[in-house]
Amino acid sequence: MKKLSVRRRHPLAALVVLLFALAATGGLYAAFAPAKTAQADSSSQSIAIEEGKKLYATGCSSCHGPGGQGSTDGPSLVGVGAAAVDFQVGTGRMPAQQPGAQVPKKQPIYTQAQIDQLAAYIASLGPGPGIPSKKQYDPKGGDIAAGGELFRTNCAQCHNFAGEGGALTDGKYAPSLRGVDPKHIYEAMLTGPQQMPTFPDTTMPEKAKRDIIAYVNDTTRADNPNPGGFSLGRLGPVTEGLFGWIFGLGALIATAVWVAARTAKARKS
Amino acid sequence: MSSQDTPEENLPAEPPHGTDAEIAPSDALVPDPGLPPHLPRRQDIDERAAKRSERAVAGLFTLSMLATIGFIAGFVAIDVDKIIYVWPIGHISALNFTLGCTLGIALFAIGAGAVHWARTLMSDEEVVDERHPIEAPPEVRQRVIQDFRKGAGESQFGRRKLIRNTMFGALALVPLSGVVLLRDLGPLPGDKLRHTLWAKGKLLINQNTNEPMKPSDITVGSLTFAKPDGLEETAEDFQEQIAKAALMIVRLEPEDIKDKRELEWGHEGIVAFSKICTHVGCPISLYEQQTHHVLCPCHQSTFDLADGARVIFGPAGHALPQLRISVNSDGYLEALGDFTEPVGPSFWERG
């Protein structure tokens, strides 16, 4: 000990201490870092929350505030629930690329495991709707006809009767429901992302939501028949009229011009 | 009785004389080039080509006949529910596709055959047929005017003014009977436009569940549609009644509500508005929960549900009527009366 204390004022002492400190940090990190793989099999809720908190701090806190309390750039996330996180991050809407009338859907940048960790962290901030189970949103269990009725009462005004989406005010819009994961449809009804109103279980029971998902799933599937032929976006008489006037009438005019432009004379003049 | 009694305005105007000479062609500045020389078509010279054209036209007409037979056969044979895949259209009804194609071919082949016939086989020599004047010759005109004057004089129409005036009166009044009959087109609306099924004590029934609602069921940001208690979807007049009584229920934070009356007429921030746009009556429920705006899909009228459903954009004339609601002794939401103003679009006597 004496030797150490004698050399404590040595010019290189500070460097030695620094090296020791770095080695200790690195060693500790090396010891605990494999915890990442260890976490995957340990389903401990608190570890998920811890990991989610780290992901949150890097990816979300600049807009939603360091503790999820919200800022001028993003709303408070206290009490939005795991379902909201799973929807927003799972559809790629969050993290948002840029401010605007509406945050569009894009390729998600987090894995489902990371999304679950984020959701666990946000859920720990305040009670909110949880991620639904497969049983709740599985379209197989739904009544398509009843779902159609419910869809036309509650959803069709914005999302169009065939789920094709539509415009709202000031550049906002209701997105198309084509190809949307049933889980995300369920979560959207439960949490009301962006301008969409919520449809809580108290006013729209779980069974009604499953029926609606069954209807959307059936109507928007790629091999859903269009008995009349071209669907033209299923937007109704506007596109159909436009198509008729432009292509139908255009073909007639083109044929008439073609017939009249060709002479039947033996010697072309 | 003399022709002098006939008022001049009853006679056709005398046309100016001597117009015939002016119409006649004078020395035109541009000489008439006449028709171009007639050039023969192949079918005019070559009988084999004409035969080919004949066969083509007959073939088109035959194709039309076959397509019509196909149309009838398809109509009989194909099941209405049968769906087939046709590239590039997709999954479509086999019956619709068959009927459309065969009818299209049947009509097109008739048209194409007729055009081909006219262009290749019918005579294509241009002929000139001079136009004759529309005007009658002067002696005929003279005679007609004379006959008219004579008839007017003999009828004593100009002399016996009593007959003339009563006849005009009778002719003018007769159409009135037709106007009166229009009244029988249907019953008058009465005060139907001013009243809906909502009344004091009527429970608000959730259209999704057919159950009454408690205030705790309705969360901030949610959107619910309600109908008056007792109105069943199977009722004969359901559509007629829901067209007026349709209600949308939203919940706002009470401090977000800018209009004092709106807050008073709601219950802890739960407010109920008519779902019928006040412009032309479209059902309107494109609710944006963050801005509290409701957009009408027909003409983009926008209402601010945080400010008494005031019109903030579009052609609507007045705010959406609000229904006064409260909670009854069992804790369910109920109406405190009918809408205080007519719902839906304005009408002449609305006031």
Coordinates of C-alpha atoms in Angstrom, one line a residue:
Chain A
M1 CA 0.0 0.0 0.0
K2 CA 2.9 2.3 0.9
K3 CA 4.3 1.9 -2.6
L4 CA 1.0 3.0 -4.1
S5 CA 0.7 5.9 -1.9
V6 CA 4.2 7.0 -2.6
R7 CA 3.6 7.0 -6.3
R8 CA 0.2 8.6 -6.2
R9 CA 1.7 11.9 -7.4
H10 CA 3.6 10.3 -10.2
P11 CA 2.9 12.1 -13.5
L12 CA 1.5 8.9 -15.0
A13 CA -0.7 8.1 -12.0
A14 CA -3.8 9.7 -13.5
L15 CA -3.4 7.7 -16.7
V16 CA -3.1 4.5 -14.7
V17 CA -6.2 5.3 -12.8
L18 CA -8.0 6.1 -16.0
L19 CA -6.9 2.8 -17.5
F20 CA -8.1 0.9 -14.4
A21 CA -11.4 2.7 -14.6
L22 CA -11.9 1.9 -18.3
A23 CA -10.9 -1.7 -17.8
A24 CA -13.4 -2.1 -14.9
T25 CA -16.2 -0.5 -17.0
G26 CA -15.4 -2.7 -19.9
G27 CA -15.1 -5.8 -17.8
L28 CA -18.4 -5.0 -16.1
Y29 CA -20.1 -4.4 -19.4
A30 CA -18.6 -7.6 -20.8
A31 CA -20.0 -9.4 -17.8
F32 CA -23.5 -8.0 -18.1
A33 CA -23.9 -7.4 -21.8
P34 CA -24.7 -11.0 -22.6
A35 CA -27.7 -10.3 -20.5
K36 CA -29.3 -9.2 -23.8
T37 CA -29.6 -12.8 -25.0
A38 CA -30.3 -13.9 -21.5
Q39 CA -33.3 -11.5 -21.4
A40 CA -34.9 -13.2 -24.4
D41 CA -35.5 -16.4 -22.5
S42 CA -36.1 -14.7 -19.1
S43 CA -39.6 -13.3 -19.5
S44 CA -39.2 -11.0 -16.6
Q45 CA -41.5 -8.0 -17.0
S46 CA -39.1 -5.7 -15.2
I47 CA -36.2 -6.4 -17.6
A48 CA -38.5 -5.8 -20.5
I49 CA -39.5 -2.5 -19.0
E50 CA -35.8 -1.6 -18.5
E51 CA -35.0 -2.5 -22.1
G52 CA -38.0 -0.6 -23.3
K53 CA -37.0 2.4 -21.3
K54 CA -33.6 2.4 -23.0
L55 CA -35.2 2.1 -26.5
Y56 CA -37.6 4.8 -25.5
A57 CA -34.8 7.2 -24.4
T58 CA -33.0 6.8 -27.8
G59 CA -36.0 6.6 -30.2
C60 CA -38.9 8.4 -28.7
S61 CA -38.0 10.8 -25.9
S62 CA -37.0 13.7 -28.2
C63 CA -40.7 14.3 -29.0
H64 CA -42.6 12.6 -26.2
G65 CA -40.4 13.8 -23.4
P66 CA -37.9 11.9 -21.2
G67 CA -40.6 10.4 -19.0
G68 CA -43.3 10.0 -21.6
Q69 CA -45.0 13.1 -20.3
G70 CA -45.2 14.7 -23.8
S71 CA -43.9 17.9 -25.2
T72 CA -44.9 20.5 -27.8
D73 CA -43.8 18.0 -30.5
G74 CA -45.6 14.9 -29.2
P75 CA -48.5 14.0 -26.9
S76 CA -48.2 12.5 -23.5
L77 CA -47.9 8.7 -23.5
V78 CA -49.1 8.2 -19.9
G79 CA -52.1 5.9 -20.0
V80 CA -52.1 5.2 -23.7
G81 CA -51.4 1.5 -23.0
A82 CA -49.4 -1.2 -24.7
A83 CA -52.0 -1.5 -27.5
A84 CA -51.3 2.0 -28.7
V85 CA -47.5 1.4 -28.8
D86 CA -48.0 -1.9 -30.6
F87 CA -50.1 -0.2 -33.2
Q88 CA -48.1 2.9 -33.7
V89 CA -44.7 1.3 -33.8
G90 CA -45.9 -2.0 -35.3
T91 CA -47.3 -0.2 -38.4
G92 CA -44.2 1.9 -38.7
R93 CA -46.1 5.2 -38.0
M94 CA -43.8 5.8 -35.0
P95 CA -41.1 7.0 -34.8
A96 CA -42.5 9.7 -37.1
Q97 CA -40.2 10.9 -39.9
Q98 CA -41.4 14.5 -40.0
P99 CA -44.2 16.6 -38.7
G100 CA -47.2 17.0 -41.0
A101 CA -51.0 16.7 -41.3
Q102 CA -50.8 13.0 -40.6
V103 CA -48.1 10.5 -39.8
P104 CA -48.1 7.8 -42.6
K105 CA -47.7 4.1 -42.3
K106 CA -44.3 2.8 -43.3
Q107 CA -41.9 -0.1 -42.8
P108 CA -41.5 -0.7 -39.1
I109 CA -38.0 0.0 -37.9
Y110 CA -38.2 -2.0 -34.6
T111 CA -38.5 -5.8 -34.3
Q112 CA -41.6 -7.2 -32.6
A113 CA -39.4 -8.1 -29.5
Q114 CA -38.3 -4.4 -29.3
I115 CA -41.9 -3.2 -29.8
D116 CA -43.0 -5.5 -26.9
Q117 CA -40.3 -4.0 -24.7
L118 CA -41.4 -0.4 -25.6
A119 CA -45.0 -1.4 -25.0
A120 CA -44.1 -2.8 -21.6
Y121 CA -42.3 0.4 -20.6
I122 CA -45.2 2.7 -21.8
A123 CA -47.7 0.4 -20.1
S124 CA -45.8 0.9 -16.9
L125 CA -46.3 4.7 -17.0
G126 CA -50.1 4.4 -16.5
P127 CA -53.0 2.0 -17.0
G128 CA -54.2 1.7 -20.6
P129 CA -55.5 -0.9 -23.0
G130 CA -53.2 -3.9 -23.4
I131 CA -52.2 -5.8 -26.6
P132 CA -55.1 -8.0 -27.6
S133 CA -54.8 -11.7 -27.7
K134 CA -55.1 -13.7 -30.9
K135 CA -58.5 -15.0 -29.7
Q136 CA -59.8 -11.5 -29.6
Y137 CA -59.0 -10.4 -33.1
D138 CA -58.9 -13.6 -35.1
P139 CA -61.1 -12.9 -38.1
K140 CA -62.1 -16.6 -38.3
G141 CA -64.3 -16.3 -35.2
G142 CA -66.2 -13.3 -36.5
D143 CA -69.6 -13.0 -38.2
I144 CA -69.0 -11.3 -41.5
A145 CA -72.5 -10.1 -42.1
A146 CA -72.9 -8.6 -38.7
G147 CA -69.5 -7.0 -39.0
G148 CA -70.6 -5.4 -42.3
E149 CA -73.6 -3.8 -40.5
L150 CA -71.3 -2.5 -37.7
F151 CA -68.7 -1.4 -40.2
R152 CA -71.2 0.7 -42.2
T153 CA -72.5 2.2 -38.9
N154 CA -69.2 3.0 -37.3
C155 CA -66.4 3.0 -39.8
A156 CA -67.6 3.4 -43.4
Q157 CA -68.0 7.2 -43.1
C158 CA -64.3 7.7 -43.1
H159 CA -62.8 4.4 -44.4
N160 CA -65.2 3.9 -47.3
F161 CA -67.8 1.1 -47.4
A162 CA -65.1 -1.3 -48.8
G163 CA -62.3 -0.2 -46.5
E164 CA -60.5 1.8 -49.2
G165 CA -60.0 4.9 -47.0
G166 CA -60.9 8.5 -47.8
A167 CA -60.0 12.1 -47.3
L168 CA -60.5 14.2 -44.1
T169 CA -59.9 17.9 -43.5
D170 CA -56.6 19.8 -44.2
G171 CA -54.7 16.9 -45.7
K172 CA -55.6 14.4 -43.1
Y173 CA -57.1 11.1 -44.3
A174 CA -58.5 7.8 -43.2
P175 CA -56.0 5.1 -44.5
S176 CA -57.0 2.1 -46.6
L177 CA -57.6 -1.0 -44.6
R178 CA -56.3 -3.3 -47.3
G179 CA -53.6 -5.7 -46.0
V180 CA -53.8 -4.3 -42.4
D181 CA -53.0 -6.9 -39.7
P182 CA -56.2 -7.8 -37.8
K183 CA -54.3 -7.2 -34.6
H184 CA -53.6 -3.6 -35.7
I185 CA -57.2 -3.0 -36.7
Y186 CA -58.3 -4.2 -33.2
E187 CA -55.7 -1.9 -31.6
A188 CA -56.8 1.1 -33.7
M189 CA -60.4 0.7 -32.6
L190 CA -59.3 0.3 -29.0
T191 CA -56.9 3.3 -28.9
G192 CA -58.0 5.7 -31.6
P193 CA -54.7 6.6 -33.3
Q194 CA -54.3 10.2 -34.6
Q195 CA -57.7 11.6 -35.6
M196 CA -59.6 8.3 -35.4
P197 CA -62.1 8.2 -32.5
T198 CA -61.8 5.3 -30.0
F199 CA -64.4 2.5 -29.9
P200 CA -63.9 1.2 -26.3
D201 CA -65.2 -2.2 -25.3
T202 CA -68.0 -0.4 -23.3
T203 CA -69.7 0.9 -26.4
M204 CA -68.4 -1.6 -29.0
P205 CA -67.9 -5.0 -27.3
E206 CA -65.1 -7.4 -28.1
K207 CA -67.4 -9.5 -30.3
A208 CA -68.4 -6.5 -32.4
K209 CA -64.8 -5.7 -33.0
R210 CA -64.1 -9.3 -34.1
D211 CA -67.1 -9.1 -36.5
I212 CA -65.8 -5.9 -38.0
I213 CA -62.3 -7.4 -38.5
A214 CA -63.9 -10.4 -40.1
Y215 CA -65.8 -8.1 -42.5
V216 CA -62.7 -6.0 -43.3
N217 CA -60.6 -9.1 -43.8
D218 CA -63.1 -10.7 -46.2
T219 CA -63.8 -7.5 -48.1
T220 CA -60.2 -6.5 -48.7
R221 CA -58.6 -9.9 -49.4
A222 CA -57.0 -10.0 -52.8
D223 CA -59.3 -12.7 -54.2
N224 CA -62.5 -11.1 -53.1
P225 CA -64.7 -11.2 -56.1
N226 CA -65.9 -8.0 -57.9
P227 CA -69.0 -9.4 -59.7
G228 CA -69.2 -6.3 -61.9
G229 CA -65.7 -6.5 -63.2
F230 CA -63.2 -3.7 -62.6
S231 CA -63.4 -2.4 -59.1
L232 CA -61.8 1.0 -60.1
G233 CA -60.8 1.5 -56.5
R234 CA -64.3 0.8 -55.2
L235 CA -64.8 4.5 -54.8
G236 CA -68.3 4.5 -56.3
P237 CA -69.8 6.5 -59.1
V238 CA -67.1 9.1 -59.4
T239 CA -64.4 6.9 -60.7
E240 CA -66.9 4.8 -62.7
G241 CA -68.3 7.9 -64.4
L242 CA -64.8 9.2 -65.1
F243 CA -63.8 5.9 -66.6
G244 CA -66.9 5.7 -68.7
W245 CA -66.5 9.3 -70.0
I246 CA -62.8 9.1 -70.7
F247 CA -62.2 5.6 -71.9
G248 CA -65.6 4.6 -73.1
L249 CA -66.3 7.7 -75.0
G250 CA -62.7 8.0 -76.0
A251 CA -62.7 4.6 -77.6
L252 CA -65.9 5.5 -79.6
I253 CA -64.4 8.7 -80.8
A254 CA -61.1 7.0 -81.7
T255 CA -63.0 4.3 -83.7
A256 CA -65.0 7.0 -85.6
V257 CA -61.9 8.9 -86.5
W258 CA -60.2 5.7 -87.6
V259 CA -63.1 4.7 -89.8
A260 CA -63.4 8.1 -91.4
A261 CA -59.7 8.6 -91.9
R262 CA -59.2 5.5 -94.1
T263 CA -60.3 5.9 -97.7
A264 CA -62.0 3.0 -99.5
K265 CA -60.7 4.2 -102.9
A266 CA -58.7 1.8 -105.0
R267 CA -56.1 4.5 -105.7
K268 CA -55.0 6.3 -102.6
S269 CA -54.8 10.1 -103.3
Chain B
M1 CA -119.0 43.1 -91.3
S2 CA -116.0 44.2 -93.1
S3 CA -112.3 43.2 -92.9
Q4 CA -111.4 46.6 -91.5
D5 CA -112.6 45.4 -88.1
T6 CA -110.0 42.8 -87.9
P7 CA -107.1 44.1 -85.7
E8 CA -103.9 44.2 -87.7
E9 CA -101.8 42.2 -85.1
N10 CA -103.9 39.1 -85.8
L11 CA -102.6 38.9 -89.3
P12 CA -99.4 37.3 -90.4
A13 CA -96.8 39.9 -91.2
E14 CA -96.5 40.8 -94.9
P15 CA -93.1 39.7 -96.1
P16 CA -91.0 42.2 -98.1
H17 CA -91.2 41.6 -101.8
G18 CA -88.5 40.9 -104.2
T19 CA -86.3 38.8 -102.0
D20 CA -86.1 36.0 -104.5
A21 CA -83.9 38.0 -106.8
E22 CA -81.5 38.7 -104.0
I23 CA -81.1 35.1 -103.0
A24 CA -80.3 34.1 -106.6
P25 CA -76.6 33.5 -107.0
S26 CA -74.8 36.6 -108.4
D27 CA -71.4 36.6 -109.9
A28 CA -69.6 34.9 -107.0
L29 CA -66.0 36.0 -106.1
V30 CA -65.0 32.4 -105.7
P31 CA -66.1 30.2 -108.6
D32 CA -67.9 27.0 -107.7
P33 CA -65.3 24.3 -108.0
G34 CA -67.9 21.6 -108.5
L35 CA -67.5 18.0 -107.3
P36 CA -64.2 16.2 -107.6
P37 CA -64.1 13.4 -110.2
H38 CA -65.4 10.1 -108.9
L39 CA -62.7 7.6 -108.2
P40 CA -63.7 3.9 -108.2
R41 CA -63.1 1.6 -105.2
R42 CA -61.5 -1.8 -105.6
Q43 CA -64.9 -3.3 -105.2
D44 CA -66.3 -1.2 -108.0
I45 CA -63.7 -2.6 -110.5
D46 CA -63.0 -6.1 -109.1
E47 CA -66.0 -8.4 -108.7
R48 CA -63.8 -10.8 -106.5
A49 CA -63.1 -8.0 -104.1
A50 CA -66.8 -7.1 -104.0
K51 CA -67.5 -10.7 -103.2
R52 CA -65.0 -10.7 -100.4
S53 CA -66.6 -7.6 -98.9
E54 CA -70.0 -9.2 -99.2
R55 CA -68.7 -12.2 -97.3
A56 CA -67.1 -10.0 -94.7
V57 CA -70.3 -8.1 -94.1
A58 CA -72.4 -11.3 -94.0
G59 CA -69.8 -12.8 -91.6
L60 CA -70.1 -9.9 -89.2
F61 CA -73.9 -10.2 -89.2
T62 CA -73.6 -13.9 -88.6
L63 CA -71.2 -13.3 -85.8
S64 CA -73.8 -11.0 -84.2
M65 CA -76.4 -13.7 -84.5
L66 CA -74.1 -16.2 -82.9
A67 CA -73.3 -13.8 -80.1
T68 CA -77.0 -13.2 -79.4
I69 CA -77.5 -16.9 -79.2
G70 CA -74.5 -17.1 -76.8
F71 CA -76.1 -14.3 -74.7
I72 CA -79.3 -16.3 -74.4
A73 CA -77.5 -19.6 -73.7
G74 CA -75.3 -17.9 -71.1
F75 CA -78.3 -16.4 -69.4
V76 CA -79.9 -19.7 -69.2
A77 CA -76.9 -21.9 -68.4
I78 CA -74.6 -19.9 -66.0
D79 CA -75.3 -19.8 -62.3
V80 CA -75.6 -16.2 -61.0
D81 CA -73.2 -16.9 -58.1
K82 CA -70.4 -18.4 -60.2
I83 CA -67.2 -16.4 -59.9
I84 CA -64.3 -16.9 -62.3
Y85 CA -60.8 -15.4 -62.7
V86 CA -60.2 -13.5 -65.8
W87 CA -56.9 -11.8 -66.5
P88 CA -56.4 -8.8 -66.0
I89 CA -59.8 -8.0 -64.5
G90 CA -59.7 -10.4 -61.5
H91 CA -62.3 -12.4 -59.8
I92 CA -65.6 -11.5 -61.5
S93 CA -69.1 -13.0 -62.0
A94 CA -69.1 -15.5 -64.9
L95 CA -72.6 -14.5 -65.8
N96 CA -71.9 -10.7 -66.0
F97 CA -68.8 -11.3 -68.0
T98 CA -70.6 -13.6 -70.5
L99 CA -73.6 -11.4 -70.9
G100 CA -71.4 -8.3 -71.3
C101 CA -69.1 -9.9 -73.9
T102 CA -71.8 -11.5 -76.0
L103 CA -74.1 -8.5 -76.0
G104 CA -71.1 -6.2 -76.8
I105 CA -70.1 -8.5 -79.7
A106 CA -73.7 -8.7 -81.0
L107 CA -74.1 -5.0 -81.1
F108 CA -70.6 -4.2 -82.4
A109 CA -70.8 -6.7 -85.2
I110 CA -74.1 -5.2 -86.5
G111 CA -72.4 -1.7 -86.5
A112 CA -69.2 -2.9 -88.0
G113 CA -71.0 -4.8 -90.7
A114 CA -73.2 -1.8 -91.6
V115 CA -70.2 0.5 -91.8
H116 CA -68.2 -2.0 -93.9
W117 CA -71.2 -2.5 -96.2
A118 CA -71.7 1.2 -96.7
R119 CA -68.0 1.9 -97.3
T120 CA -67.3 -0.9 -99.7
L121 CA -70.4 -1.9 -101.5
M122 CA -73.1 0.8 -101.4
S123 CA -72.8 3.5 -104.1
D124 CA -70.3 6.2 -103.1
E125 CA -71.0 8.6 -105.9
E126 CA -71.7 12.1 -104.7
V127 CA -74.9 13.7 -106.0
V128 CA -76.2 17.2 -105.7
D129 CA -79.7 18.1 -104.8
E130 CA -80.4 21.8 -105.0
R131 CA -82.3 23.3 -102.1
H132 CA -85.6 25.0 -102.9
P133 CA -86.8 28.1 -101.1
I134 CA -88.8 27.5 -98.0
E135 CA -91.1 30.4 -98.7
A136 CA -94.5 29.7 -100.5
P137 CA -95.0 31.5 -103.9
P138 CA -96.5 35.0 -103.6
E139 CA -99.9 34.0 -105.1
V140 CA -100.4 31.2 -102.5
R141 CA -99.5 33.6 -99.7
Q142 CA -101.9 36.2 -101.0
R143 CA -104.7 33.7 -101.0
V144 CA -104.0 32.4 -97.5
I145 CA -104.0 36.0 -96.1
Q146 CA -107.2 36.7 -97.9
D147 CA -108.9 33.6 -96.6
F148 CA -107.8 34.4 -93.1
R149 CA -109.2 37.9 -93.3
K150 CA -112.4 36.6 -94.7
G151 CA -112.8 33.9 -92.0
A152 CA -112.0 36.5 -89.2
G153 CA -114.7 38.8 -90.6
E154 CA -117.3 36.0 -91.0
S155 CA -116.7 34.8 -87.4
Q156 CA -117.5 38.3 -86.2
F157 CA -114.6 37.8 -83.8
G158 CA -113.6 41.5 -83.9
R159 CA -117.1 42.9 -83.8
R160 CA -118.6 41.0 -80.9
K161 CA -116.1 41.8 -78.2
L162 CA -118.2 40.1 -75.4
I163 CA -117.6 36.7 -77.1
R164 CA -114.0 37.4 -77.6
N165 CA -113.3 38.4 -74.0
T166 CA -115.3 35.6 -72.4
M167 CA -113.6 33.1 -74.6
F168 CA -110.2 34.4 -73.5
G169 CA -111.3 34.1 -69.9
A170 CA -112.5 30.5 -70.3
L171 CA -109.3 29.4 -72.0
A172 CA -107.2 31.1 -69.3
L173 CA -109.1 29.5 -66.4
V174 CA -109.2 25.9 -67.7
P175 CA -105.5 25.1 -66.9
L176 CA -106.1 26.0 -63.3
S177 CA -108.0 22.7 -62.7
G178 CA -104.7 21.0 -63.6
V179 CA -102.8 23.1 -61.2
V180 CA -105.2 22.3 -58.4
L181 CA -104.8 18.6 -59.1
L182 CA -101.1 18.8 -58.2
R183 CA -102.1 19.2 -54.6
D184 CA -103.0 15.5 -54.6
L185 CA -99.4 14.4 -55.3
G186 CA -99.1 13.6 -51.6
P187 CA -99.9 14.6 -48.1
L188 CA -98.5 17.9 -46.8
P189 CA -95.5 17.5 -44.5
G190 CA -97.3 19.2 -41.7
D191 CA -94.9 19.6 -38.7
K192 CA -93.0 16.3 -39.4
L193 CA -89.8 18.2 -40.2
R194 CA -89.9 19.9 -36.8
H195 CA -90.2 16.8 -34.6
T196 CA -88.1 13.7 -34.1
L197 CA -88.7 10.6 -31.9
W198 CA -86.6 12.1 -29.1
A199 CA -88.6 13.2 -26.1
K200 CA -88.1 13.8 -22.4
G201 CA -87.0 10.7 -20.6
K202 CA -86.1 8.7 -23.8
L203 CA -83.0 6.5 -23.2
L204 CA -80.1 6.8 -25.6
I205 CA -79.6 3.3 -27.1
N206 CA -76.2 2.3 -28.4
Q207 CA -76.7 1.2 -32.1
N208 CA -73.9 -1.3 -31.7
T209 CA -75.3 -3.2 -28.7
N210 CA -79.0 -2.1 -28.6
E211 CA -78.4 -1.3 -24.9
P212 CA -78.7 1.9 -23.0
M213 CA -75.5 3.6 -22.0
K214 CA -73.9 4.8 -18.8
P215 CA -71.7 7.9 -18.8
S216 CA -68.7 5.7 -17.7
D217 CA -69.1 3.7 -20.9
I218 CA -68.2 6.7 -23.0
T219 CA -64.5 7.6 -22.9
V220 CA -63.0 10.8 -24.1
G221 CA -62.2 10.6 -27.8
S222 CA -64.8 7.9 -28.5
L223 CA -67.6 8.1 -31.0
T224 CA -70.9 6.3 -30.5
F225 CA -74.1 6.3 -32.5
A226 CA -77.4 6.2 -30.7
K227 CA -81.1 5.8 -31.5
P228 CA -84.1 6.6 -29.3
D229 CA -85.4 3.9 -27.0
G230 CA -88.2 1.9 -28.5
L231 CA -87.2 2.4 -32.1
E232 CA -86.4 -1.1 -33.5
E233 CA -84.6 -1.7 -36.7
T234 CA -87.3 -4.1 -37.8
A235 CA -90.0 -1.3 -37.4
E236 CA -91.7 -0.4 -40.6
D237 CA -90.9 3.3 -40.3
F238 CA -87.3 2.7 -39.0
Q239 CA -85.6 4.5 -41.9
E240 CA -88.0 7.4 -41.8
Q241 CA -87.5 7.9 -38.1
I242 CA -83.7 7.3 -37.8
A243 CA -83.3 9.7 -40.8
K244 CA -84.3 12.5 -38.3
A245 CA -83.4 11.0 -34.9
A246 CA -79.8 9.8 -35.7
L247 CA -77.5 10.9 -33.0
M248 CA -73.7 10.9 -32.6
I249 CA -72.3 11.0 -29.1
V250 CA -68.8 12.1 -28.3
R251 CA -67.0 13.0 -25.1
L252 CA -64.7 15.9 -24.7
E253 CA -62.8 17.2 -21.7
P254 CA -65.2 19.7 -20.2
E255 CA -62.5 22.4 -20.2
D256 CA -62.1 21.9 -24.0
I257 CA -65.7 22.9 -24.6
K258 CA -65.8 26.6 -25.6
D259 CA -69.6 27.0 -25.9
K260 CA -71.3 27.5 -22.6
R261 CA -74.7 26.1 -23.7
E262 CA -73.1 23.0 -25.2
L263 CA -71.5 22.2 -21.9
E264 CA -74.8 22.7 -20.0
W265 CA -76.7 20.6 -22.5
G266 CA -74.2 17.7 -22.2
H267 CA -73.3 15.6 -19.2
E268 CA -69.8 15.8 -17.8
G269 CA -68.5 16.6 -21.3
I270 CA -70.6 13.9 -23.1
V271 CA -72.5 15.8 -25.8
A272 CA -75.0 14.5 -28.3
F273 CA -75.4 16.1 -31.7
S274 CA -77.7 15.4 -34.7
K275 CA -75.9 13.2 -37.3
I276 CA -77.7 14.9 -40.2
C277 CA -75.8 17.7 -42.0
T278 CA -77.6 21.0 -42.1
H279 CA -76.7 21.6 -45.7
V280 CA -78.5 18.9 -47.7
G281 CA -79.0 16.2 -45.0
C282 CA -76.1 13.8 -45.6
P283 CA -75.3 11.5 -42.6
I284 CA -72.2 13.2 -41.2
S285 CA -69.9 11.5 -38.8
L286 CA -66.3 11.9 -40.0
Y287 CA -65.2 12.8 -36.5
E288 CA -61.6 13.8 -35.9
Q289 CA -61.1 13.2 -32.2
Q290 CA -58.1 15.5 -31.8
T291 CA -59.5 18.6 -33.5
H292 CA -63.1 17.8 -32.5
H293 CA -64.1 18.6 -36.1
V294 CA -66.8 16.7 -38.0
L295 CA -66.6 16.7 -41.7
C296 CA -69.5 16.1 -44.1
P297 CA -68.4 13.8 -47.0
C298 CA -70.8 15.3 -49.5
H299 CA -69.8 18.9 -49.7
Q300 CA -67.0 19.3 -47.0
S301 CA -69.0 21.3 -44.5
T302 CA -67.0 21.2 -41.3
F303 CA -68.5 21.6 -37.8
D304 CA -66.6 22.2 -34.6
L305 CA -68.0 20.0 -31.9
A306 CA -66.0 21.8 -29.2
D307 CA -67.8 25.1 -30.1
G308 CA -71.5 24.3 -30.3
A309 CA -71.0 22.4 -33.6
R310 CA -70.5 25.8 -35.3
V311 CA -69.9 25.7 -39.1
I312 CA -66.2 26.5 -39.7
F313 CA -66.1 25.6 -43.3
G314 CA -68.4 24.7 -46.2
P315 CA -71.8 25.4 -47.4
A316 CA -73.9 24.4 -44.3
G317 CA -76.1 27.2 -43.1
H318 CA -76.3 26.6 -39.4
A319 CA -74.8 24.6 -36.6
L320 CA -75.7 20.9 -36.0
P321 CA -78.7 20.8 -33.5
Q322 CA -77.7 19.5 -30.1
L323 CA -79.8 17.2 -28.0
R324 CA -80.0 18.0 -24.3
I325 CA -79.1 15.0 -22.3
S326 CA -78.8 14.0 -18.7
V327 CA -78.6 10.9 -16.6
N328 CA -81.7 9.2 -15.1
S329 CA -82.1 7.7 -11.7
D330 CA -80.7 4.3 -12.9
G331 CA -77.6 6.0 -14.1
Y332 CA -78.4 5.7 -17.9
L333 CA -78.1 8.6 -20.4
E334 CA -81.5 10.0 -21.4
A335 CA -82.8 12.9 -23.5
L336 CA -84.3 15.9 -21.8
G337 CA -86.6 16.6 -24.7
D338 CA -86.7 16.8 -28.5
F339 CA -84.2 18.8 -30.5
T340 CA -85.2 22.5 -30.0
E341 CA -84.8 23.2 -33.7
P342 CA -85.6 21.2 -36.9
V343 CA -82.7 18.8 -37.7
G344 CA -81.2 18.6 -41.2
P345 CA -81.3 21.0 -44.1
S346 CA -83.1 24.3 -44.1
F347 CA -86.5 24.6 -45.6
W348 CA -88.8 27.4 -46.7
E349 CA -90.8 27.8 -43.5
R350 CA -88.0 26.8 -41.1
G351 CA -87.7 30.3 -39.6

